[in-house]
PDB file of C-alpha atoms in Angstrom:
ATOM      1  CA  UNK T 172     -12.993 -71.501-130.495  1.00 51.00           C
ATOM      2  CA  UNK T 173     -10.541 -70.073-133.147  1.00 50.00           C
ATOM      3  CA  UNK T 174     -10.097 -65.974-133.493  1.00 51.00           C
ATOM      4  CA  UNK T 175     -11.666 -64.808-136.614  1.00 53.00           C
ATOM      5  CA  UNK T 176      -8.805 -63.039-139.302  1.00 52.00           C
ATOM      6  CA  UNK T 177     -10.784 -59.741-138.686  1.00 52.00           C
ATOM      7  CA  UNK T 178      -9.633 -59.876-134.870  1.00 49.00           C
ATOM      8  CA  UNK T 179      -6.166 -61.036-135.102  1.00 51.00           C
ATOM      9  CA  UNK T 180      -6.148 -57.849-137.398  1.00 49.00           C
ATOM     10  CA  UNK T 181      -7.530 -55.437-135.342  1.00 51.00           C
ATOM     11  CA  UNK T 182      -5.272 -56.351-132.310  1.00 52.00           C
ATOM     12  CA  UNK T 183      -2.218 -56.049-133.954  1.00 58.00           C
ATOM     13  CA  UNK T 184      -2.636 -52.844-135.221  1.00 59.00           C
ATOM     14  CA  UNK T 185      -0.302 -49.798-133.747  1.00 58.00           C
ATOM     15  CA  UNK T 186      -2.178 -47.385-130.975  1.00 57.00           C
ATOM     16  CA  UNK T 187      -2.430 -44.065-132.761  1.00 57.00           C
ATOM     17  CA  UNK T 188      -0.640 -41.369-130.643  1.00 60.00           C
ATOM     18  CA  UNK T 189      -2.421 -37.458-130.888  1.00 58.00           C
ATOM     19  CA  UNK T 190       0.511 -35.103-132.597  1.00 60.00           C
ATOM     20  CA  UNK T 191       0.426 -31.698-132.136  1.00 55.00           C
ATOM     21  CA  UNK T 192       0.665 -29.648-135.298  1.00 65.00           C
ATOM     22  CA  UNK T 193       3.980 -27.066-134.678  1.00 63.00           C
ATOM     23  CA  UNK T 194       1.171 -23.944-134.049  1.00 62.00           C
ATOM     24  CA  UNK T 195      -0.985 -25.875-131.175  1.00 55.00           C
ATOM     25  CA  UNK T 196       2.370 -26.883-129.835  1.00 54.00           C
ATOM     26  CA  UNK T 197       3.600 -23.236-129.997  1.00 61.00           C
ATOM     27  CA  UNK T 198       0.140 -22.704-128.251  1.00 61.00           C
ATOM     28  CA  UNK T 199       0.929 -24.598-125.077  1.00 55.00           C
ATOM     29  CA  UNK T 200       4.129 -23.379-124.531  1.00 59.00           C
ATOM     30  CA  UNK T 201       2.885 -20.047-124.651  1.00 60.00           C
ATOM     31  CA  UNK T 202       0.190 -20.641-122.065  1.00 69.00           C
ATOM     32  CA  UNK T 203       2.764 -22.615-120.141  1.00 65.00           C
ATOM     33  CA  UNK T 204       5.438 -19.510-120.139  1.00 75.00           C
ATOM     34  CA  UNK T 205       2.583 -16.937-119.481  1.00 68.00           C
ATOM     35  CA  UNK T 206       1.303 -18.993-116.335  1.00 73.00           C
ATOM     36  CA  UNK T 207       4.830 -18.679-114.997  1.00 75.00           C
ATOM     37  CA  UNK T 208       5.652 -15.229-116.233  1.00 74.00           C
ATOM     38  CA  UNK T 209       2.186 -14.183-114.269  1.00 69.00           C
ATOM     39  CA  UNK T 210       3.834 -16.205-111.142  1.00 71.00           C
ATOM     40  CA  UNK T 211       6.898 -14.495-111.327  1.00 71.00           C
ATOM     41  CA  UNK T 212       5.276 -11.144-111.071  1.00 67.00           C
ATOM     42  CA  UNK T 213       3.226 -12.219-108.010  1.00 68.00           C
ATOM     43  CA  UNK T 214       5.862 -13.244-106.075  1.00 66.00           C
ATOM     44  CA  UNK T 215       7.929 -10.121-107.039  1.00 71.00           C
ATOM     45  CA  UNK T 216       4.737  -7.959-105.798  1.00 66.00           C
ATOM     46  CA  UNK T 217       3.783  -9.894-102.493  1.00 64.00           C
ATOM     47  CA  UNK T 218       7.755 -10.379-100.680  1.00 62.00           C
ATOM     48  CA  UNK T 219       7.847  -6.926-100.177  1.00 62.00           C
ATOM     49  CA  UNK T 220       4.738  -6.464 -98.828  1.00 66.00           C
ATOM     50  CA  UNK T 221       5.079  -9.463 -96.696  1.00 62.00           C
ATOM     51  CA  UNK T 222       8.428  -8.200 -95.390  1.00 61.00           C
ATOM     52  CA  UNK T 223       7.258  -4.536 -95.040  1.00 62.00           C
ATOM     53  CA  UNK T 224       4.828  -5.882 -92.799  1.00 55.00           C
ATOM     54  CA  UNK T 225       6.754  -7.822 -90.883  1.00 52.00           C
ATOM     55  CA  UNK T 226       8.794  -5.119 -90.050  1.00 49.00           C
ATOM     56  CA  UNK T 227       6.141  -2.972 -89.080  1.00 45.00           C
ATOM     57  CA  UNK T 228       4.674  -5.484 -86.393  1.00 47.00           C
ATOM     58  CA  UNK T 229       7.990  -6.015 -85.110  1.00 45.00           C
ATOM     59  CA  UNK T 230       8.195  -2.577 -84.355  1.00 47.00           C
ATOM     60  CA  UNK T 231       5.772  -0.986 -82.596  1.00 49.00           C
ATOM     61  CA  UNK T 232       4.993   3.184 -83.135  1.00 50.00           C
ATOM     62  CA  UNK T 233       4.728   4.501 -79.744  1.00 53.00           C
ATOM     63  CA  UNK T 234       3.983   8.518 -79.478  1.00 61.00           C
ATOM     64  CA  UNK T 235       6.497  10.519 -77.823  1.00 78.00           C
ATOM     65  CA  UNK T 236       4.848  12.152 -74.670  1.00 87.00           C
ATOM     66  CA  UNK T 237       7.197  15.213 -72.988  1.00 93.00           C
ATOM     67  CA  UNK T 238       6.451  14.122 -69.757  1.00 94.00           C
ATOM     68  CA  UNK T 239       8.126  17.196 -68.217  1.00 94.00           C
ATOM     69  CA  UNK T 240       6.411  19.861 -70.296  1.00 95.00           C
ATOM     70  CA  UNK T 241       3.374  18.398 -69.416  1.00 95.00           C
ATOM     71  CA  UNK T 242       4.069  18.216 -65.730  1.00 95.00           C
ATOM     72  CA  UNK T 243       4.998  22.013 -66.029  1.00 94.00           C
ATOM     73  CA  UNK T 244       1.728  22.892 -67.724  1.00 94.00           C
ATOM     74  CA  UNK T 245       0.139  20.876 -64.992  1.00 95.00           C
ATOM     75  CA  UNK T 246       1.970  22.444 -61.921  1.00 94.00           C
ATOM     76  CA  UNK T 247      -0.469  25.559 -61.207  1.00 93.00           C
ATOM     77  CA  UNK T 248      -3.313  23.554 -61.573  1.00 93.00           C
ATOM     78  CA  UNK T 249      -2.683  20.713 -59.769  1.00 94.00           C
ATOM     79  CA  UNK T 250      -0.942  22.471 -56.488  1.00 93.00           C
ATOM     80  CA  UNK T 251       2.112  20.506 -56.439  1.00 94.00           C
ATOM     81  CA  UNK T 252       5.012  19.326 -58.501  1.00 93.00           C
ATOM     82  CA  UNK T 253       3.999  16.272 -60.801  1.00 96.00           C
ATOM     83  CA  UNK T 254       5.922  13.600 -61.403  1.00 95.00           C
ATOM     84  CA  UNK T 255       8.313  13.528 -64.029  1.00 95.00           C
ATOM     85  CA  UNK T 256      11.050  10.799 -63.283  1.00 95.00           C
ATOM     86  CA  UNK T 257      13.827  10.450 -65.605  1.00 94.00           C
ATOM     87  CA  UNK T 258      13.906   6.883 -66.172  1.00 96.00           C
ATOM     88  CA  UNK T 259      16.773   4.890 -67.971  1.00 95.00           C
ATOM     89  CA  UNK T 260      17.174   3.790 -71.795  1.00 94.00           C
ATOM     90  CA  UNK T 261      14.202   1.562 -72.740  1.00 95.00           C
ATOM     91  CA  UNK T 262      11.445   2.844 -70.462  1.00 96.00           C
ATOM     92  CA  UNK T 263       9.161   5.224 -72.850  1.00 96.00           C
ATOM     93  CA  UNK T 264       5.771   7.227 -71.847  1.00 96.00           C
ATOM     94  CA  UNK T 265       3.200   6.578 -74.161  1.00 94.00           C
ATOM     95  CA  UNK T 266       0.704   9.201 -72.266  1.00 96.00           C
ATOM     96  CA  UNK T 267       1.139  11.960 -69.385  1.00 97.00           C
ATOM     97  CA  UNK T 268      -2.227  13.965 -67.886  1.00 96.00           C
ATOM     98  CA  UNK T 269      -4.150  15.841 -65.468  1.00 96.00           C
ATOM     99  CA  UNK T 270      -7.037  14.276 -64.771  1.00 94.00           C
ATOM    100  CA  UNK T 271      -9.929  17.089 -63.361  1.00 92.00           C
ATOM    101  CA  UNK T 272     -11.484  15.207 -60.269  1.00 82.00           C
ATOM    102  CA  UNK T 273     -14.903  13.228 -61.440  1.00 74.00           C
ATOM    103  CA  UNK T 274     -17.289  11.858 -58.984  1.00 76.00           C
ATOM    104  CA  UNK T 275     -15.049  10.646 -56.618  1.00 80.00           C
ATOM    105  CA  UNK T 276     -13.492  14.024 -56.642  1.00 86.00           C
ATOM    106  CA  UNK T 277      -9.913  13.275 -56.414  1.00 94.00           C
ATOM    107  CA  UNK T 278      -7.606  15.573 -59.585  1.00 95.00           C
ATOM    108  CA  UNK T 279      -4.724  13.810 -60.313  1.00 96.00           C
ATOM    109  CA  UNK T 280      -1.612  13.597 -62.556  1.00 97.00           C
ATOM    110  CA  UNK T 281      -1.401  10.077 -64.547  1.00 97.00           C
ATOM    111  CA  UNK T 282       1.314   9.093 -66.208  1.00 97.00           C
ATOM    112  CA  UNK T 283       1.689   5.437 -68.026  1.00 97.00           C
ATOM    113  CA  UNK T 284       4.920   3.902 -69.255  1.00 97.00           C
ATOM    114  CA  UNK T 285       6.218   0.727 -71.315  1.00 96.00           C
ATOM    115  CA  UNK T 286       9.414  -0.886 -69.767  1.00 97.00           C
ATOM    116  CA  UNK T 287      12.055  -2.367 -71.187  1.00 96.00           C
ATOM    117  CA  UNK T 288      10.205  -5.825 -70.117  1.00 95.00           C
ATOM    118  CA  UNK T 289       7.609  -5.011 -72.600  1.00 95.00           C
ATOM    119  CA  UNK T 290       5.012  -4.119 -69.462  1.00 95.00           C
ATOM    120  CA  UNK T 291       3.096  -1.201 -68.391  1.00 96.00           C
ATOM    121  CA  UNK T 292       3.886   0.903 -65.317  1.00 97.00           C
ATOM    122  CA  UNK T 293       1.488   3.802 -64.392  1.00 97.00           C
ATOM    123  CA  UNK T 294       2.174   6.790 -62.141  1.00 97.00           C
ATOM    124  CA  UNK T 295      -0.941   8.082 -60.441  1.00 97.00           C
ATOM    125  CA  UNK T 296      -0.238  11.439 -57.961  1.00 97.00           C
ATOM    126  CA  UNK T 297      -2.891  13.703 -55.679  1.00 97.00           C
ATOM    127  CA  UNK T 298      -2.333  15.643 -53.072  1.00 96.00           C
ATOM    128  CA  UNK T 299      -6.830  14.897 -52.413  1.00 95.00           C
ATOM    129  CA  UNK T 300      -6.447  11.075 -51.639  1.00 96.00           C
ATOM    130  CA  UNK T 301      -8.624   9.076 -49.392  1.00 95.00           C
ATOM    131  CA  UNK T 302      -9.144   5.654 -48.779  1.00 95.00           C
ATOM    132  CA  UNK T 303     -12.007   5.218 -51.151  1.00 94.00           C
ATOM    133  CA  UNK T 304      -9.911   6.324 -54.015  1.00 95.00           C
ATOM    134  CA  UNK T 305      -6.717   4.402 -52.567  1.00 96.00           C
ATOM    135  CA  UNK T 306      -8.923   1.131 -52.654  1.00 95.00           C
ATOM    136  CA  UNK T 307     -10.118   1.619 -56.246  1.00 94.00           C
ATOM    137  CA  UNK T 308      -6.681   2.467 -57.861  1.00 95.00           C
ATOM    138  CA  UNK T 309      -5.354  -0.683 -55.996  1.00 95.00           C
ATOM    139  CA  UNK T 310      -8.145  -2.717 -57.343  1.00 93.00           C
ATOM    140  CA  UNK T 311      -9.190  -3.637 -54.509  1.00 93.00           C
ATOM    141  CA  UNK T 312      -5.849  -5.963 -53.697  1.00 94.00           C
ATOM    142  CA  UNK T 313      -4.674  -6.316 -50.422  1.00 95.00           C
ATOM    143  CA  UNK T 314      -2.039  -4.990 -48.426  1.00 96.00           C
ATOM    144  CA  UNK T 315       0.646  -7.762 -48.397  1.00 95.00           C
ATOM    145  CA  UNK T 316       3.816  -5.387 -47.621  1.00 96.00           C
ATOM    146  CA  UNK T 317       6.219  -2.960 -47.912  1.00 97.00           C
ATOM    147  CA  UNK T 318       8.712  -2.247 -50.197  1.00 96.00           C
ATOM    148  CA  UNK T 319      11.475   0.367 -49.950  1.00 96.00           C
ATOM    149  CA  UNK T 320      12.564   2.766 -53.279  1.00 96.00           C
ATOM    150  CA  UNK T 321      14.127   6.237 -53.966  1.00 95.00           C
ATOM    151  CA  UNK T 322      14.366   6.682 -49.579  1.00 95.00           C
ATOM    152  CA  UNK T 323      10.257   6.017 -49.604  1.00 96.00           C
ATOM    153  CA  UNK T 324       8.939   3.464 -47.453  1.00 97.00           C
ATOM    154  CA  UNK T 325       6.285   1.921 -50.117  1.00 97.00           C
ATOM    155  CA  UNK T 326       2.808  -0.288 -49.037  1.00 98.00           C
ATOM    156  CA  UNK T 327       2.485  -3.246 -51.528  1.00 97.00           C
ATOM    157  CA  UNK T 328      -0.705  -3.945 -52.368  1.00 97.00           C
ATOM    158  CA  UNK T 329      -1.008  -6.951 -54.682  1.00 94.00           C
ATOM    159  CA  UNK T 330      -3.452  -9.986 -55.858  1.00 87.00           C
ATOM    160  CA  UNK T 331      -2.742 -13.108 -57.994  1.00 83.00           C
ATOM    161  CA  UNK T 332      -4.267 -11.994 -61.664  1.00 82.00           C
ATOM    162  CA  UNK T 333      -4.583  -8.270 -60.914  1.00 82.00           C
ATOM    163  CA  UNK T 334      -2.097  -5.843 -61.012  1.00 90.00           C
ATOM    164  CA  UNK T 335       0.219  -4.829 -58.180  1.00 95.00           C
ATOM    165  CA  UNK T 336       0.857  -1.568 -57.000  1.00 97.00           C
ATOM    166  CA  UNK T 337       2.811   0.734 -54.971  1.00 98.00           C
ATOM    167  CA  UNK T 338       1.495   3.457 -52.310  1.00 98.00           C
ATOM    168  CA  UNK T 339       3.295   5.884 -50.775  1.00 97.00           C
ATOM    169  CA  UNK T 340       3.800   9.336 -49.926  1.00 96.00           C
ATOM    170  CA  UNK T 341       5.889  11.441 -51.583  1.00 95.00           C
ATOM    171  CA  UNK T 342       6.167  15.447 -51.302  1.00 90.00           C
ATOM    172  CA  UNK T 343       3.368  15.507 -49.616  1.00 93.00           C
ATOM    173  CA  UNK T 344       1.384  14.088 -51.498  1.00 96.00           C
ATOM    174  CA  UNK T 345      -0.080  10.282 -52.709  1.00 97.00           C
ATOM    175  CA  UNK T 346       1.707   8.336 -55.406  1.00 97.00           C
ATOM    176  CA  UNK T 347       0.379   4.598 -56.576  1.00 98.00           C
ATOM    177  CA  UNK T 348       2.871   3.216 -59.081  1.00 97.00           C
ATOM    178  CA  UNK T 349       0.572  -0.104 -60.837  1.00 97.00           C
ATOM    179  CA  UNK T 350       0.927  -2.326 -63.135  1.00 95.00           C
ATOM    180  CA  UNK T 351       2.113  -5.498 -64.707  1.00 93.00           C
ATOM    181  CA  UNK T 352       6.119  -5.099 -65.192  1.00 94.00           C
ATOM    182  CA  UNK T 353       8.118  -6.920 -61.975  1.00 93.00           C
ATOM    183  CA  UNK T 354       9.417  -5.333 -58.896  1.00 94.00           C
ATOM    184  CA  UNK T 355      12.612  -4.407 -60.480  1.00 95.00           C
ATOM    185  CA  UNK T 356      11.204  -2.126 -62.893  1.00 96.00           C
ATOM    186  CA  UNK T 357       9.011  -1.091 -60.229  1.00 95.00           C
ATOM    187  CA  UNK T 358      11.170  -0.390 -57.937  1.00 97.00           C
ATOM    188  CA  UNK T 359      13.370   1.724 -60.870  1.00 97.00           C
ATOM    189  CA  UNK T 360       9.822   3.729 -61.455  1.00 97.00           C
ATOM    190  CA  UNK T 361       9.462   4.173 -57.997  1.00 97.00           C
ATOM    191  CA  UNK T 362      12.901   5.653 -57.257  1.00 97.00           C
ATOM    192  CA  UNK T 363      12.855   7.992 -60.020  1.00 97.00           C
ATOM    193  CA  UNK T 364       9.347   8.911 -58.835  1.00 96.00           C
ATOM    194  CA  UNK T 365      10.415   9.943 -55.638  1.00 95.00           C
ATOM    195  CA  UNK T 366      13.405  11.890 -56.899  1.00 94.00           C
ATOM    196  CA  UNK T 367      12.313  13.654 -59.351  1.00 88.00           C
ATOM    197  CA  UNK T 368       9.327  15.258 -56.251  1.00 77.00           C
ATOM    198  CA  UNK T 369      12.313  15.654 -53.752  1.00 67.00           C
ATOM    199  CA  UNK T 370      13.793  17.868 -56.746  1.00 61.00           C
ATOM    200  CA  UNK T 371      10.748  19.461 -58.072  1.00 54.00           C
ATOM    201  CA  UNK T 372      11.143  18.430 -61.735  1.00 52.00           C
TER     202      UNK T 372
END
């Protein structure tokens, strides 16, 4: 079976490409620039408020608690000297408070710190304790030893997954350092605790 003229004719003719007339073509160059103009701008807009907020988780806003002007407010009420310890470079109070006694009756001073660790340490003091109270600030760990800091003869009271803590008693009255930072900060908490009652601050 031959091809008929009117085929060969139509298959040899050229594709015809689309042109653009010069103002179309302007067109899509425009839309093209404008897309990455509008780009431009976004990206200009969003780095610094990515980078702003970066910086902003990176460091943390902690309040700055007077420990010691609080204590001294404190004094008369509570009876004794509260704790104040002056604790090294990195260790920072982020609250400091006398707590009036609730139903279990026991006033006491409280005072919470972040270490240098990254952990929190709190400070509890009353010159009211009794073993109740002792066995609910301990949460209810066990005694598992002793540990010595500041000249104090500490009870260790600690539990896998639940904080450990410190007893002891200190110028006459009972301190419980807990929290989660090691016993090295611990035992730096617990020193300045017990120096800063021997000295009245």
């Amino acid at each position: 079976m031959s091809s008929t003229p009117e085929a060969h004719s139509t298959a040899d003719q050229p594709v015809a490409k689309p042109v653009l007339t010069p103002g179309a073509a302007k067109r899509a160059n425009a839309s093209v620039i404008g897309m990455i103009m509008a780009l431009s701008v976004s990206l200009l807009v969003l780095v610094p408020i990515m980078l702003l907020s970066a910086n902003s988780q990176s460091q943390v806003h902690r309040p700055t608690v007077d420990v010691s002007a609080v204590a001294a407010n404190a004094k008369d009420t509570a009876g004794f000297s509260p704790a104040a310890p002056a604790l090294p470079d990195g260790y920072s109070a982020n609250y400091a408070r006398w707590v009036a006694g609730g139903s279990d009756g026991v006033s006491q001073w409280d005072v919470g710190y972040v270490t240098p660790k990254q952990q929190f340490v709190s400070v509890v003091q009353t010159a009211t304790a009794n073993p109740t109270w002792i066995t609910q600030q301990v949460k209810d760990a066990p005694k598992t030893g002793t540990r010595s800091a500041g000249g104090v003869e500490w009870t260790l009271y600690d539990k896998p997954g639940v904080e450990k803590s410190y007893v002891g008693t200190v110028g006459g009255t009972t301190v419980i350092v807990s929290g989660s930072a090691d016993f090295s900060e611990f035992d730096v908490v617990a020193a300045a605790v017990a120096a800063s009652t021997a000295t009245g601050r």
